[in-house]
PDB file of C-alpha atoms in Angstrom:
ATOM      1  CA  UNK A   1      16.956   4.496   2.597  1.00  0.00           C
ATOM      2  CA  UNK A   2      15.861   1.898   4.709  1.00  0.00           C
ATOM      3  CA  UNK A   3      14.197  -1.092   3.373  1.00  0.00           C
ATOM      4  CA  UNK A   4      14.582  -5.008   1.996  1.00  0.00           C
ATOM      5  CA  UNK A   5      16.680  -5.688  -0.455  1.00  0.00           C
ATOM      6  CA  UNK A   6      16.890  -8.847  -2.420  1.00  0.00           C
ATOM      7  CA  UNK A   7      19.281  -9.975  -4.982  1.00  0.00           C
ATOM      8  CA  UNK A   8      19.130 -10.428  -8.367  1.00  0.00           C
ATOM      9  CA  UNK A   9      16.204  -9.965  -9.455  1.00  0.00           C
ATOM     10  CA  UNK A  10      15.954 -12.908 -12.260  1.00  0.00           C
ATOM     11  CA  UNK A  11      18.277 -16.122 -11.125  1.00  0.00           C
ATOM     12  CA  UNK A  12      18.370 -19.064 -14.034  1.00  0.00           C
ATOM     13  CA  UNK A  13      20.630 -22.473 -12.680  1.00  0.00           C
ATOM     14  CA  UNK A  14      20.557 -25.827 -14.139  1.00  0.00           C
ATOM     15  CA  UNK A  15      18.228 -28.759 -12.678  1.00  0.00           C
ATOM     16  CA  UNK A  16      20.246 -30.719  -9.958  1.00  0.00           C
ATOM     17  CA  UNK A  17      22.159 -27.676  -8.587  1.00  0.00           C
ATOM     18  CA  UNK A  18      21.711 -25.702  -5.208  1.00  0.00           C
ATOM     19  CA  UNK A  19      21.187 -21.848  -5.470  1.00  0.00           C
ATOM     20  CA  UNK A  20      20.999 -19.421  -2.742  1.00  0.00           C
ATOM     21  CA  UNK A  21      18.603 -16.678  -2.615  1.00  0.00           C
ATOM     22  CA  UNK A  22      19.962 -13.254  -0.661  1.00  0.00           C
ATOM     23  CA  UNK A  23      17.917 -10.865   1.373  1.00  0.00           C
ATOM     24  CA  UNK A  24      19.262  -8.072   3.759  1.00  0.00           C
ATOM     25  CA  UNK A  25      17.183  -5.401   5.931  1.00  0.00           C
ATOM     26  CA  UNK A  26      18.424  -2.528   7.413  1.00  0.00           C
ATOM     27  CA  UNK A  27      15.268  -1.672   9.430  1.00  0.00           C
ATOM     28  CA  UNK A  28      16.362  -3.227  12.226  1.00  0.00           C
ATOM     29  CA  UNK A  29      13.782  -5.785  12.567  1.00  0.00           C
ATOM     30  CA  UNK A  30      13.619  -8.896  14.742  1.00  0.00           C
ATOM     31  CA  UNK A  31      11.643 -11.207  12.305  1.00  0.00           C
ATOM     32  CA  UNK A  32      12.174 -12.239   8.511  1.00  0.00           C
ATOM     33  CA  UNK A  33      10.392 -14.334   6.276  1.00  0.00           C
ATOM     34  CA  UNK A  34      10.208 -16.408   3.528  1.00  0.00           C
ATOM     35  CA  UNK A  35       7.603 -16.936   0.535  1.00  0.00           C
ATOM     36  CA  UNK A  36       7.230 -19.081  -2.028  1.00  0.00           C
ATOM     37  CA  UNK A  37       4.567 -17.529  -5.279  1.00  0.00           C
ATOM     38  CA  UNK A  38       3.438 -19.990  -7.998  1.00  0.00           C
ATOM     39  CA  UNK A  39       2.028 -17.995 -11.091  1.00  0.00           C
ATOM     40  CA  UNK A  40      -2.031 -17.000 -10.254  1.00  0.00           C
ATOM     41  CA  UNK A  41      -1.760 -18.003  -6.668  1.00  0.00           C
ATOM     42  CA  UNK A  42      -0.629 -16.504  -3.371  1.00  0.00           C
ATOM     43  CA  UNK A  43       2.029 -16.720  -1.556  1.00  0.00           C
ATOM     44  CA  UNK A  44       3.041 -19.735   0.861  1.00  0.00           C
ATOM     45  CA  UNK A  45       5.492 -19.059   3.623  1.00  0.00           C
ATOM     46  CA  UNK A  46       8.372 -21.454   3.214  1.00  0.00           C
ATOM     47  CA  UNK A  47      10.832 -20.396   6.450  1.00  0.00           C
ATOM     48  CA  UNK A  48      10.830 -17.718   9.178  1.00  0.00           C
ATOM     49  CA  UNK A  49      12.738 -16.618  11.840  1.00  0.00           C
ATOM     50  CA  UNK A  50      12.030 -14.233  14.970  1.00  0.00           C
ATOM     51  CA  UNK A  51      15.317 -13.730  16.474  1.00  0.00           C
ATOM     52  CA  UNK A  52      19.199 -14.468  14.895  1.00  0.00           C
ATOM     53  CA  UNK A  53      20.804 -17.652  15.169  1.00  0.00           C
ATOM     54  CA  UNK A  54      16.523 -19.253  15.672  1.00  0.00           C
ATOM     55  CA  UNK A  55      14.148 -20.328  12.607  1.00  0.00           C
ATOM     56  CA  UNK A  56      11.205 -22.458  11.601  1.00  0.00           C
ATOM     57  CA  UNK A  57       9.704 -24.325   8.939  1.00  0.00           C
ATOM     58  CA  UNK A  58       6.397 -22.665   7.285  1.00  0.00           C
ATOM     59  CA  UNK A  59       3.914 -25.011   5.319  1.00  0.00           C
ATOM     60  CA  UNK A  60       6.480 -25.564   2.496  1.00  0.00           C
ATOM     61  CA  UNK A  61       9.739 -26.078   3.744  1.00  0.00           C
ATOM     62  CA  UNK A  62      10.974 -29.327   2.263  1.00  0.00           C
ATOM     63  CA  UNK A  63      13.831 -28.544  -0.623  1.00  0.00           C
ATOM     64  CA  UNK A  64      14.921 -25.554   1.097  1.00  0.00           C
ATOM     65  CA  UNK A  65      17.285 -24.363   3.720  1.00  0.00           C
ATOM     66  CA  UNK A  66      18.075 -21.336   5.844  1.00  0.00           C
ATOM     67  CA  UNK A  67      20.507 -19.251   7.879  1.00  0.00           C
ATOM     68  CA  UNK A  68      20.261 -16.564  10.202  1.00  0.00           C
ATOM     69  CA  UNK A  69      23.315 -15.846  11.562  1.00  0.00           C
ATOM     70  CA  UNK A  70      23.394 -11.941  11.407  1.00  0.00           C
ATOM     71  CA  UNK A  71      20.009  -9.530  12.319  1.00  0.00           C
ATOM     72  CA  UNK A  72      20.121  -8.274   8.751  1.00  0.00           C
ATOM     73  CA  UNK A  73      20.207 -11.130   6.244  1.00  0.00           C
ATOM     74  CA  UNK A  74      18.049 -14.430   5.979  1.00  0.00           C
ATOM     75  CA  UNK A  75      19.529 -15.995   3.054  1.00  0.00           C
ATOM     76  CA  UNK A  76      17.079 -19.055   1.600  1.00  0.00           C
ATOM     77  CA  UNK A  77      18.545 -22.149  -0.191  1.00  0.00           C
ATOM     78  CA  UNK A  78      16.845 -23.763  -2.852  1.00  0.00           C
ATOM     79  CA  UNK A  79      18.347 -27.389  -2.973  1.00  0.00           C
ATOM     80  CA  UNK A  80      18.294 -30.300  -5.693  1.00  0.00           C
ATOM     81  CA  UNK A  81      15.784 -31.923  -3.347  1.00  0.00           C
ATOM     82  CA  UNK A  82      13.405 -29.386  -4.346  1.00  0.00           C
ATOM     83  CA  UNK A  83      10.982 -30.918  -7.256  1.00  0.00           C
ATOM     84  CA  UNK A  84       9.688 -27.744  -8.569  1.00  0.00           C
ATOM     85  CA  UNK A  85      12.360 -24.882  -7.673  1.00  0.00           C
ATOM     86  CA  UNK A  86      10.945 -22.506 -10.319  1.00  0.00           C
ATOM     87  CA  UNK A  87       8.972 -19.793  -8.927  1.00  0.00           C
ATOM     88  CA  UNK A  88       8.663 -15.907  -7.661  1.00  0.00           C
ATOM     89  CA  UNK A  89      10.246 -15.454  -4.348  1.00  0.00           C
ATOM     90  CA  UNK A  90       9.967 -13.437  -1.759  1.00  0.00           C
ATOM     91  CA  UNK A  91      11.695 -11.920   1.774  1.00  0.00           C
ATOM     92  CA  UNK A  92      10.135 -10.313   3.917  1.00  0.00           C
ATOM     93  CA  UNK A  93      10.881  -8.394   7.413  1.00  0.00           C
ATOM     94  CA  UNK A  94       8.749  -7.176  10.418  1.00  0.00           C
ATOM     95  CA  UNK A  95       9.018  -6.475  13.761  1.00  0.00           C
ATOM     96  CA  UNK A  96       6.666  -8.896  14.822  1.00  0.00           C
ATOM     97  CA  UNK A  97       3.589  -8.986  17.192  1.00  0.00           C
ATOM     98  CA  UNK A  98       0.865  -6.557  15.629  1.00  0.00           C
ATOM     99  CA  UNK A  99       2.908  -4.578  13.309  1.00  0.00           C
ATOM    100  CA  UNK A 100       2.805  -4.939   9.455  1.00  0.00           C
ATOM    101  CA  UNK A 101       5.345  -6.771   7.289  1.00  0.00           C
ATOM    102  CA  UNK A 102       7.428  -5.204   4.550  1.00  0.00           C
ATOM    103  CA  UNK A 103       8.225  -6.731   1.104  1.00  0.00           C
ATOM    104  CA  UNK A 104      11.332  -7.177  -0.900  1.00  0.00           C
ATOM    105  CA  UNK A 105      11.408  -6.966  -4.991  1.00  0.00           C
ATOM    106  CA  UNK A 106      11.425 -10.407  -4.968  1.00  0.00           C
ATOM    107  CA  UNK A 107      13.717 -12.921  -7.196  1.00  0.00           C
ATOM    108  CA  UNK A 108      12.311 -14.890  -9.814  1.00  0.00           C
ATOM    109  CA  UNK A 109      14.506 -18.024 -10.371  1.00  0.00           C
ATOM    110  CA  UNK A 110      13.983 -20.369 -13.584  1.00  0.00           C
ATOM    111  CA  UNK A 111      16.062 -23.725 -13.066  1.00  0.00           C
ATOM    112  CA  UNK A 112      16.253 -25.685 -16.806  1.00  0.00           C
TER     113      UNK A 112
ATOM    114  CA  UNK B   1      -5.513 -18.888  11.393  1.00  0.00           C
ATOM    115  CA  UNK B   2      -9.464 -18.085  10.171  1.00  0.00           C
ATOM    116  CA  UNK B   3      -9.705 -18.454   6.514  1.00  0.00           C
ATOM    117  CA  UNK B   4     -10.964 -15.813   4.403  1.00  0.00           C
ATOM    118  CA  UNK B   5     -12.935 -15.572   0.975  1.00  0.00           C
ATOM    119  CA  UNK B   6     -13.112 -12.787  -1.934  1.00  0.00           C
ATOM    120  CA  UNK B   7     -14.113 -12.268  -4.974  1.00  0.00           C
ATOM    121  CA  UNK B   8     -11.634 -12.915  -7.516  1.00  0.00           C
ATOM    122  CA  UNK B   9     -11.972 -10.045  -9.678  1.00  0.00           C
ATOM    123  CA  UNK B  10     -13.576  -6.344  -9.608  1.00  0.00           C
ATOM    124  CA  UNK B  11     -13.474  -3.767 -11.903  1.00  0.00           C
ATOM    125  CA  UNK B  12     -13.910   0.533 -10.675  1.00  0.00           C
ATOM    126  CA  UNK B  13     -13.765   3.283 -12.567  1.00  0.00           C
ATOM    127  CA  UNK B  14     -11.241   5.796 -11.834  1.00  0.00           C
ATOM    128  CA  UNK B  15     -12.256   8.476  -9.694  1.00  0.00           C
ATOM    129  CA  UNK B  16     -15.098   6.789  -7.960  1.00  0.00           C
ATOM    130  CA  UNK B  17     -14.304   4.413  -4.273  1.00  0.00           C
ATOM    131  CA  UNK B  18     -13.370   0.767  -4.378  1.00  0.00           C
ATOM    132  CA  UNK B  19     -15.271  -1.371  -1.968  1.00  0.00           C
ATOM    133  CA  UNK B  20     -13.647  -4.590  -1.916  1.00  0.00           C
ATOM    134  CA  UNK B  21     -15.624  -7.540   0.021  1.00  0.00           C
ATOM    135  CA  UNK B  22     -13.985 -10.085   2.605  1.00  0.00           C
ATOM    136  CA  UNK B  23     -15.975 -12.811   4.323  1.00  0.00           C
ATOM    137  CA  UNK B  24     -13.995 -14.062   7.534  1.00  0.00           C
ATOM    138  CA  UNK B  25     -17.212 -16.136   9.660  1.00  0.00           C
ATOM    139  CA  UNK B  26     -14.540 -17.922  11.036  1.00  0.00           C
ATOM    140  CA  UNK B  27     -12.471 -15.256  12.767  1.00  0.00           C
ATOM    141  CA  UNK B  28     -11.794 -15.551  16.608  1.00  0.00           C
ATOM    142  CA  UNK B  29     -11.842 -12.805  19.076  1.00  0.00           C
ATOM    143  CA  UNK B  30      -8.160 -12.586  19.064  1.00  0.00           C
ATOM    144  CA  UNK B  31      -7.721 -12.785  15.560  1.00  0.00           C
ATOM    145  CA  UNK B  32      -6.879  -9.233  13.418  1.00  0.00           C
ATOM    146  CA  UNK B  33      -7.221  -8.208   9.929  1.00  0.00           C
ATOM    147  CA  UNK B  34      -4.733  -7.061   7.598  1.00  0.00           C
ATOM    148  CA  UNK B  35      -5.140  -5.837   4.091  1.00  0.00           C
ATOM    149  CA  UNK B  36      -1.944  -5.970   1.398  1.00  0.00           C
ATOM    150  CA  UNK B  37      -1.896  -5.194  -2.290  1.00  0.00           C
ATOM    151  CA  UNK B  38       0.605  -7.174  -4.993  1.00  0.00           C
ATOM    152  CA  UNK B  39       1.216  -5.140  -8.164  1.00  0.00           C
ATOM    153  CA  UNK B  40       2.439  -7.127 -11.075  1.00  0.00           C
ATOM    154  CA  UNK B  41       5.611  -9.303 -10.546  1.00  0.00           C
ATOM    155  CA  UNK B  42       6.333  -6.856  -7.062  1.00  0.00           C
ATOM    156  CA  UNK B  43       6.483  -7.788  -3.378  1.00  0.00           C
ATOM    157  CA  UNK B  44       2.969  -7.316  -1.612  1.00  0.00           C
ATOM    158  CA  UNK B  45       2.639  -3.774   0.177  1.00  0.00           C
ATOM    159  CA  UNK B  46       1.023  -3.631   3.227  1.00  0.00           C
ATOM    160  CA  UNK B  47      -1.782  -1.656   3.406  1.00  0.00           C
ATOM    161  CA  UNK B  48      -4.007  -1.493   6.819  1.00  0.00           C
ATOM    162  CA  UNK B  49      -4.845  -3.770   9.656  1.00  0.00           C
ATOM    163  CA  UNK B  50      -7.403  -3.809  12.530  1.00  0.00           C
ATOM    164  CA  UNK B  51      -9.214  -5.844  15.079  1.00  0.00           C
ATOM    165  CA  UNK B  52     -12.473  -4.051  15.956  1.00  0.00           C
ATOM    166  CA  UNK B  53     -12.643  -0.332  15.460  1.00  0.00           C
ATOM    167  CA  UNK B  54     -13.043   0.950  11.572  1.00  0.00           C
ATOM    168  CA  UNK B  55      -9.782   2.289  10.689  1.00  0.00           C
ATOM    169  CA  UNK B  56      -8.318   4.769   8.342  1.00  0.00           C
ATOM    170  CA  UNK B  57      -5.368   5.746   6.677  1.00  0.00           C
ATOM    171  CA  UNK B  58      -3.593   7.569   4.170  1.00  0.00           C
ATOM    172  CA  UNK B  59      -4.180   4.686   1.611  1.00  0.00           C
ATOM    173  CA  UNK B  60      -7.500   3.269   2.882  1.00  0.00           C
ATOM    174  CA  UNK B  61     -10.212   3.006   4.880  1.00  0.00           C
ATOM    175  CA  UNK B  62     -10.847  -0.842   6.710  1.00  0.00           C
ATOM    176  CA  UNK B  63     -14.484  -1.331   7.708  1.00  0.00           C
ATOM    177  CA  UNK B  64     -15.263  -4.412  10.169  1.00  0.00           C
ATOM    178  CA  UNK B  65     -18.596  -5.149  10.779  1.00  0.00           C
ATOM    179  CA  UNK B  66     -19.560  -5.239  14.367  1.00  0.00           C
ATOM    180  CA  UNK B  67     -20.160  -8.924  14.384  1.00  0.00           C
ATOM    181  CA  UNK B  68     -16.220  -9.563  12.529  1.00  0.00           C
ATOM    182  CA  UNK B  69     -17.551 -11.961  10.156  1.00  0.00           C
ATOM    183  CA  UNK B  70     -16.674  -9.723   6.955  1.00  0.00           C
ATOM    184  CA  UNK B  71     -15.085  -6.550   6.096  1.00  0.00           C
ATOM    185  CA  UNK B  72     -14.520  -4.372   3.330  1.00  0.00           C
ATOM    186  CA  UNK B  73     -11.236  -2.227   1.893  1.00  0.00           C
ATOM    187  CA  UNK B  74     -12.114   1.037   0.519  1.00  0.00           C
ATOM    188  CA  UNK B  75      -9.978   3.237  -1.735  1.00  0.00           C
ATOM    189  CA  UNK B  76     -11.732   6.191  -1.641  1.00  0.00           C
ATOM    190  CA  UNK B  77     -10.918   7.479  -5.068  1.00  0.00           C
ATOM    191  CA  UNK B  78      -9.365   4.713  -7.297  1.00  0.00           C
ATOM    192  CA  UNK B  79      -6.328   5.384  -9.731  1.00  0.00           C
ATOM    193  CA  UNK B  80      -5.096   3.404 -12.624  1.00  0.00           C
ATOM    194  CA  UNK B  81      -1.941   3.144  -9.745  1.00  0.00           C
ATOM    195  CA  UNK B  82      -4.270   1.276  -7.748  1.00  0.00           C
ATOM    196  CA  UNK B  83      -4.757  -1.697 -10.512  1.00  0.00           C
ATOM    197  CA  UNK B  84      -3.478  -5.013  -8.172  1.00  0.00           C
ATOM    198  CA  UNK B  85      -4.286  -8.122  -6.612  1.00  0.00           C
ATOM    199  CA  UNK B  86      -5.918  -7.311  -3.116  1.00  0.00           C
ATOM    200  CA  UNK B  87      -5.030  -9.578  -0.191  1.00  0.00           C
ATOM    201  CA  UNK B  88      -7.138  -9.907   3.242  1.00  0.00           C
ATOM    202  CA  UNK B  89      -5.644 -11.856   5.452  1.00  0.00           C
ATOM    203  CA  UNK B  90      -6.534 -12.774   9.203  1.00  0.00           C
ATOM    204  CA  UNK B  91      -3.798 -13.717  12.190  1.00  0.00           C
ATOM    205  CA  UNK B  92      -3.533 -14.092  15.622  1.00  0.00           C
ATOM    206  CA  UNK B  93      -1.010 -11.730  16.813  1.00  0.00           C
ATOM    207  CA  UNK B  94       1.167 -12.482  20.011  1.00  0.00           C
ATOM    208  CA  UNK B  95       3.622 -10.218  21.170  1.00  0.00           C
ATOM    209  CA  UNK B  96       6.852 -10.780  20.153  1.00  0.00           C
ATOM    210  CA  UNK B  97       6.361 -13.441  17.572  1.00  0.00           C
ATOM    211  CA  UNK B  98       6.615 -13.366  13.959  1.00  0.00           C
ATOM    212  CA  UNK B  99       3.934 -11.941  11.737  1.00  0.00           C
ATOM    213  CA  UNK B 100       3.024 -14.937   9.726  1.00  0.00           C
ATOM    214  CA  UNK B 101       0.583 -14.411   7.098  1.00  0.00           C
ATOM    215  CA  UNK B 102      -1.275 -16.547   5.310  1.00  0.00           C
ATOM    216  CA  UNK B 103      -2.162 -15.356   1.766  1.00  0.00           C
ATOM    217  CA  UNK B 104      -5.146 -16.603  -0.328  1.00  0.00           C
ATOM    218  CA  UNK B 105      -5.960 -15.898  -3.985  1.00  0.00           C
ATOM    219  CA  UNK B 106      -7.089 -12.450  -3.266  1.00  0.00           C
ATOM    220  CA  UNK B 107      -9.220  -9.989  -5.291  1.00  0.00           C
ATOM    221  CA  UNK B 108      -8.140  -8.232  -8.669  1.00  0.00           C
ATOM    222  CA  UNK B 109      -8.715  -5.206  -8.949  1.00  0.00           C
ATOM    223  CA  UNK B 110      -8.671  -3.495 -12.538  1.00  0.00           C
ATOM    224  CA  UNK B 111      -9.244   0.136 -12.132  1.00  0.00           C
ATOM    225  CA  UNK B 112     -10.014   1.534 -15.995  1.00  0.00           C
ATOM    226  CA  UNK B 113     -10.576   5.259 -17.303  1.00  0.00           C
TER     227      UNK B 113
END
């Protein structure tokens, strides 16, 4: 089936420690994305990236880092630099211009 | 991107249409609107989008009034599956570049028997 997949699901790491974040598409889209969701609030794009080996900060990009070295996978780091690291995020994939983009499951990561 | 506003909660009964408000004064001639839904602790699903024209899909119906300053999502006949937080969202869209969207609070909508 085609889709977004994003792994695992729940993440916990100690405070002070990078993690990284995975998230692989087999729909053969161009663009993938990055959001960041705080509990009651919406979500706030924190990387994307329309082409392989090309990306770009979104509003909330500081504490986090990216690669996009293959079409499929856009995996996001979440770095010590980043004050509040605990949150509900979320890939994304699209093909860009007009058309819709489609969700992953998301990964909720805890850091203590 | 415009900015959009909507209530922040609605209740339906199930069975009868959801009409759920956006206000968008803002929006430029260029600019589309998209509709996405976020079921508990899931990723948002996309929903519809248009620019002008009412539009309709298996899921929903998008109405745009002719002046673009507000629309409204409409599930014709609401389920209990159809319980989520409602997102409209507007964007420019260019050709070939990413689909960035920029989500707001949205509506929640509680669909009850």
């Amino acid at each position: 089936d085609g889709g977004i997949t994003q792994s695992p699901k729940y993440l916990f790491r100690k405070e002070g420690q990078n993690v990284t974040l995975s998230c692989e598409q087999n729909l053969n889209h161009d663009a993938m994305y990055w959001y960041r969701q705080d509990p009651g609030q919406g979500l706030r794009l924190i990387y994307y990236s329309q082409i392989v080996n090309d990306f770009q900060k979104g509003d909330i990009a500081e504490g986090y880092s990216v690669s996009r070295e293959k079409k499929e996978s856009f995996p996001l780091t979440v770095t010590s630099a980043q004050k509040n690291p605990t949150a509900f995020y979320l890939c994304a994939s699209s093909l860009g211009g007009p058309f819709e983009a489609f969700f992953g499951q998301g990964t909720r990561l805890t850091v203590v | 991107d415009a900015k959009t506003t909507q209530p922040p909660s609605m209740d339906c009964a199930e069975g009868r249409a959801a009409n759920l408000p956006c206000n968008h004064s803002t929006i430029s001639g260029n600019e589309y609107v998209y509709w996405y839904r976020q079921i508990h602790s899931q990723g948002p699903q996309y929903i519809i989008h248009g620019l002008k024209n009412n539009e309709t899909n298996e899921m929903a119906s998008l109405i745009i009034t002719e002046d673009r300053k507000s629309s409204t999502l409409i599930l014709p006949h609401a389920t209990l599956r159809d319980t989520a937080v409602y997102y409209c969202i507007v964007r420019v869209v260019n050709t070939g570049t990413a689909s960035k969207l920029t989500f707001g609070t949205g509506t929640r909508l509680q669909v009850t028997l």
